[in-house]
């Protein structure tokens, strides 16, 4: 049992009592991921990875995820105009991260790992952490926070296995082979490979335009084809992320 | 399939296309509920109720819950100092409600039902709705939002069945018979009746004090005894809430 | 002389010098209370109660009231759409409470009693207090704040005297016997009993709807009849509140 | 009866029905004004002037004052460190002004006069008005707001009568002849001329320093002597302000 | 080399190492100044004065200016409706001041001089400083901040030299002799005296009106005539400001 | 003359009258860039590029830069703890972008190009634009905003010329060959090649840690060696950026 909200508070208290527990906090988004997949991979994948990581560690717990994320951008998530893409303001995300980190730290926790599953969240999480640490510092509390996006743990070997025909870059991996494979491995009931649209990777000019130009984005919402996604690739990706993240945490937090 | 985040966006789009779909949004909290139960009943119960309600209706979907809620208060939730009780600032909750309602409305939805599972959230949800409606109105969008707390649908008959020895009031039902019964019905694996502390209902002076006085609260965190909670009572409570809420929605939204 | 703003600052300084003075802060609203009464009872009543309480105590002062309150709700105040009902955003009220408590604490005061006269204010006051205490704590100041709504001090005996035909609950007491009696006792010039509309208490469904449905509220704005209000009942109510609140303060603050 | 909060809402509604009523909103502060005077002149004076002005006009009402103001500055109010000086953050005042103007405009009012009694408030009121007008404009409402500080209506003639020995400028008039005379005229019970400290006007360098240097301010808190204040001067000052303001409003709003 | 952003960080570090360096921070606005002058005098003048002052002092550096300022007001800057007048919200300016002062203080600086060049900025700067000092204090840092507007250093002698025909007051000096002379001295290439509109000083009623009435302001945007502006007067003004400010700093900060 | 703040407002008005002018807004940061270079390259480079681009276009102007940027991150800018690195909160930057874009749009401008020179700014600029467009939309104004970071216009050919020994990626280009070459070309007086520290590019783990670990960053602050920087490379880089950006604008805005 690694999901902390599934514990009763006395059990939780005993697990975190010495301040040595590692709290993993998954952060995602509700966002379209093409016609072949549900809209919650950015929540489900980091939560699943966090749980597997927690099981590798001596004393780690997974916090309830922060599920609504920053506004989807055209080049990384298709854009904030698709039905189902449900995003929040930057300031709201900053405050949510700040408050949640502060609250877990007030329970005595000092070691945090924020596991991001939605590219657009990153800088707002950074700011939320910075404000949380300031607020805690003013209460005399020093906490340490690791921040990572799980895909940064996919190494060259895995890329070559998962993309045998060549990798076109993380930029266009929205709803593509990476996320679809992981979802096939973790939640096959939420993927329908028959609905995958096969397409060349989207290409974009070197700038962004606001309001978004919907003509820039394939109308079905993914930025590359998920046709070659498999549950096996999903397992490979899962394994490399879990292993890498566990190792980083052990190194950083001596867990 | 009523959880909208489990749908792909094309299916979601077709479900909400005419603006007639009812979007149910569960809003909860991560908060201790005594030594005998997990810390997520305020999320799981309104989500389960929302799903059952959605199944009764012609065209309704359940949005991903808003899971972190306003600071637990001594007299209603035991207080914000228990390990595991993980709460956010009032302004953050206001903004989160505002942003999420606005986002779903921008998909074309006009009928919302916010299903609250955490007493302390209520007024911040009210303000979030008010700000959302203003923001939408400035974009020329008129939406309608119902707000309810599920326990307000428990009628006198059910109270008498569930509390045969007399009902001491909702105030002290934190971690008591109501929530425990519902959890036994919905998620028995998250309840351990052996750990229930039997006690007389907590009593409080007519004022509040800040910083909280921990001496006011039973040290185990619940405000009344859950000893008489049963899955059967949970089913009764579930049924009366689902039936009442469904009926309110049908009346209000002609669904 | 218990209103602190009526004192010159040297006198005030000498009264609060040791940090032992109790500062009572009335918090109200400008809100319609039916065709028979002025729109300021939510300010005038808690201020009058605070003054009487202060006179009972060894060392207490009444701060200038915070007069604009949170948005009137249909079921408790008739709703925010009546001409004359003049309400502020939740975040503004939170900040106002925070700033005013911080300011009085910086004068050396450590004992606060916030006396609320407008139901809808409560949770925003709670958050304002929480933020004030954090801000003060970061400056090394520990203050204690009691929060109460005066009607919570009306006991069963008084209810039976004031409502001899049966009490229909605080919910519908907006502009009804409670507030009208208190105003008849305190400010008879602001009440015109000839304009009282006699009516059965308003009833509401178990949910709220936004934007408000004006059809839910009696068109004259009160939620129950004030016909049986009398100055004598007002005195009874006043006395029981003043006595109870004084006693709570003495117990809590050893004043 | 010109104080709108003293009216019942039906009477108020009939007074403001056509959008032609002028709403005067006094804005002040709770701030020390020397050892000889209470701490509320910045509220009481603009409220009294507003009431007198309203009586001169065809259709005008005085709103309940906004009583807590921006932080007292050394050169204009003695500074924010005197016991009793009770001030709020700039953003809080901005929001309060915005919300209150918006609320009165939603009743149908379109003509506002904000009567300021505390120098330090001015720019925050300006911003509050600007944000209110934007918010209203987005709702399709065009309102007009006059802003004035009452002392700007004291003309040369009156200055010569009130300060026969020469006028040292508004800068140092904090707790001096102007305010003390007005209070002697309006609220003699809140002034004790025996406690006036006679002193030369304070002088300051051309810069400000933060945190404030208390050594810059006379220890009793006023910036000039009130010794020559009289109720007669107060009446003169009152008259010239009321006449001038009434005339400005009539010209601007054709009232 | 006194502009700190022109230094490399190692040089900067050595200059500020002991916390004794004076950091001058110019704060201005982008605002129309009539048809004869560029729109940046409120930035360029305080920056030039700051640089000259820094050269007089033992150890002083000039920070990169804060260039966008608070909304231009009709009576002091012509108003916020002229093309080219580009202003920001009050809260944004408050936050910008707060953040920049905090950042420089975190480098070890403790002595700040904020040199304002835009009248409307003043109170928002005051609030920004107050919030900065609170934030720093919570981190255990005590800093001292001087705030000045450069024109407050123009003494009577200089006024008589620069305005031989009589001085009509700072109020109407927007785009007039003062600023134009300084710009002729500092940046003659940004002034075209042929385009000066000769006019009597603008006069205004004792109140403000919002939305602004453009008819109150001369259509060319200045409030008085710059015809008598000369580079010589500019040098005189520059000298008196630099000398006075340097002297204030030396006195206040023993530099 | 392409810097709009150098124009008088009548000239500016005539340039932007038809809403067809392109407004380029440089956005940077004050941040250490190693011991060999000043701390303002992130401001100076995008401003210089903007000016050159404006000269290529039919009708374009360069706004006064926004000079203070978001907090420097370890992996992209060395981190927010170096003396001289002077950064602002995320919310402040969001608001600043929003306000400045809104202000220029109120002058009648509808075509904006935001030219970013500081990697960490990007997502906060995105949010600022989004809020600006919403605010403008509520006033009935539709504007279009391009956002770009200039280095995204450096193509493969130029990379090969500038980095003949191989390119190690933009990540570590902080204070390296790219920025140093551009500064040597634009502001050679602000670079001292004798102080360049020659080093291998910094390498980092796949996660971030907060508070920052200074041991991760070379103590002199750059992330790669600038030894091979030349003014010639700077000219090449400048040319490719100016040409590419001009072309993008012409395509997008038909200028």
XYZ file of C-alpha atoms in Angstrom, chain D residues 87-211:
125
model
C -4.105 50.224 8.305
C -4.531 47.770 5.474
C -2.459 46.693 2.496
C -2.695 48.624 -0.738
C -4.084 45.676 -2.682
C -6.792 45.128 -0.073
C -7.935 48.737 -0.329
C -7.901 48.568 -4.133
C -10.094 45.472 -4.054
C -12.448 46.895 -1.434
C -13.042 50.063 -3.484
C -13.517 48.000 -6.648
C -16.011 45.609 -5.065
C -18.076 48.258 -3.315
C -18.375 50.499 -6.390
C -19.293 47.475 -8.509
C -21.933 46.402 -5.981
C -23.644 49.804 -5.865
C -23.520 50.031 -9.657
C -25.257 46.672 -9.938
C -28.200 48.239 -8.076
C -28.550 50.543 -11.053
C -26.506 53.497 -9.799
C -24.357 55.305 -12.365
C -23.210 58.452 -10.536
C -20.667 58.069 -7.757
C -18.783 60.548 -5.622
C -15.964 59.080 -3.553
C -15.177 61.439 -0.672
C -11.738 60.736 0.702
C -10.693 61.718 4.197
C -7.229 60.104 4.416
C -4.463 61.403 2.179
C -2.653 58.077 1.792
C -5.746 56.435 0.273
C -5.845 58.491 -2.877
C -3.910 56.459 -5.429
C -5.324 53.134 -4.253
C -8.819 54.554 -4.644
C -7.888 55.651 -8.172
C -6.847 52.090 -9.009
C -9.917 50.610 -7.339
C -12.125 52.857 -9.464
C -10.251 51.925 -12.626
C -10.688 48.201 -11.937
C -14.356 48.707 -11.014
C -15.066 50.546 -14.235
C -13.365 47.807 -16.263
C -15.348 45.091 -14.507
C -18.594 46.994 -15.011
C -17.760 47.768 -18.635
C -17.344 44.031 -19.262
C -20.912 43.659 -17.971
C -22.083 46.390 -20.302
C -22.409 49.024 -17.561
C -20.998 52.538 -17.907
C -20.702 54.372 -14.626
C -19.133 57.717 -13.747
C -17.101 58.284 -10.629
C -15.954 61.568 -9.119
C -13.088 61.348 -6.651
C -12.201 64.136 -4.288
C -10.410 64.808 -1.028
C -12.470 67.245 0.959
C -9.575 69.572 1.902
C -9.061 70.427 -1.755
C -12.247 72.467 -1.456
C -10.885 74.793 1.213
C -10.286 78.037 -0.649
C -7.861 80.874 -0.005
C -10.400 82.996 1.842
C -11.164 80.269 4.306
C -7.501 79.490 4.800
C -6.894 83.108 5.729
C -9.732 83.076 8.225
C -8.769 79.753 9.772
C -5.034 80.380 9.834
C -4.772 84.095 10.536
C -1.078 83.740 11.462
C -0.195 82.065 8.183
C -0.803 78.650 6.703
C 2.021 76.146 6.741
C 0.540 73.845 4.125
C -1.684 70.816 3.985
C 1.295 68.522 4.391
C 1.554 69.077 8.114
C -2.153 69.476 8.797
C -2.351 65.993 10.326
C -4.128 66.381 13.637
C -3.739 70.135 13.286
C -6.095 73.069 13.007
C -8.061 71.762 10.044
C -9.069 68.373 11.353
C -9.373 69.485 14.970
C -11.651 72.398 14.075
C -13.861 70.143 12.012
C -14.065 67.622 14.835
C -14.827 70.403 17.357
C -17.680 71.432 15.109
C -18.948 67.927 14.393
C -18.005 65.803 17.402
C -16.794 68.007 20.280
C -17.109 65.030 22.625
C -14.194 63.375 20.795
C -11.789 66.276 21.235
C -10.012 67.405 24.389
C -8.330 70.727 23.736
C -6.511 70.485 27.054
C -4.386 67.734 25.664
C -3.284 69.649 22.563
C 0.466 69.767 22.269
C 1.632 73.118 21.009
C 4.513 72.813 18.638
C 6.090 74.215 15.546
C 5.076 72.421 12.352
C 7.122 69.322 11.670
C 9.735 69.560 8.950
C 11.050 66.706 6.882
C 13.848 65.987 4.431
C 12.806 65.678 0.775
C 12.917 61.886 0.878
C 11.232 59.072 2.814
C 12.932 56.244 4.638
C 11.678 52.704 5.220
C 11.424 51.235 7.793
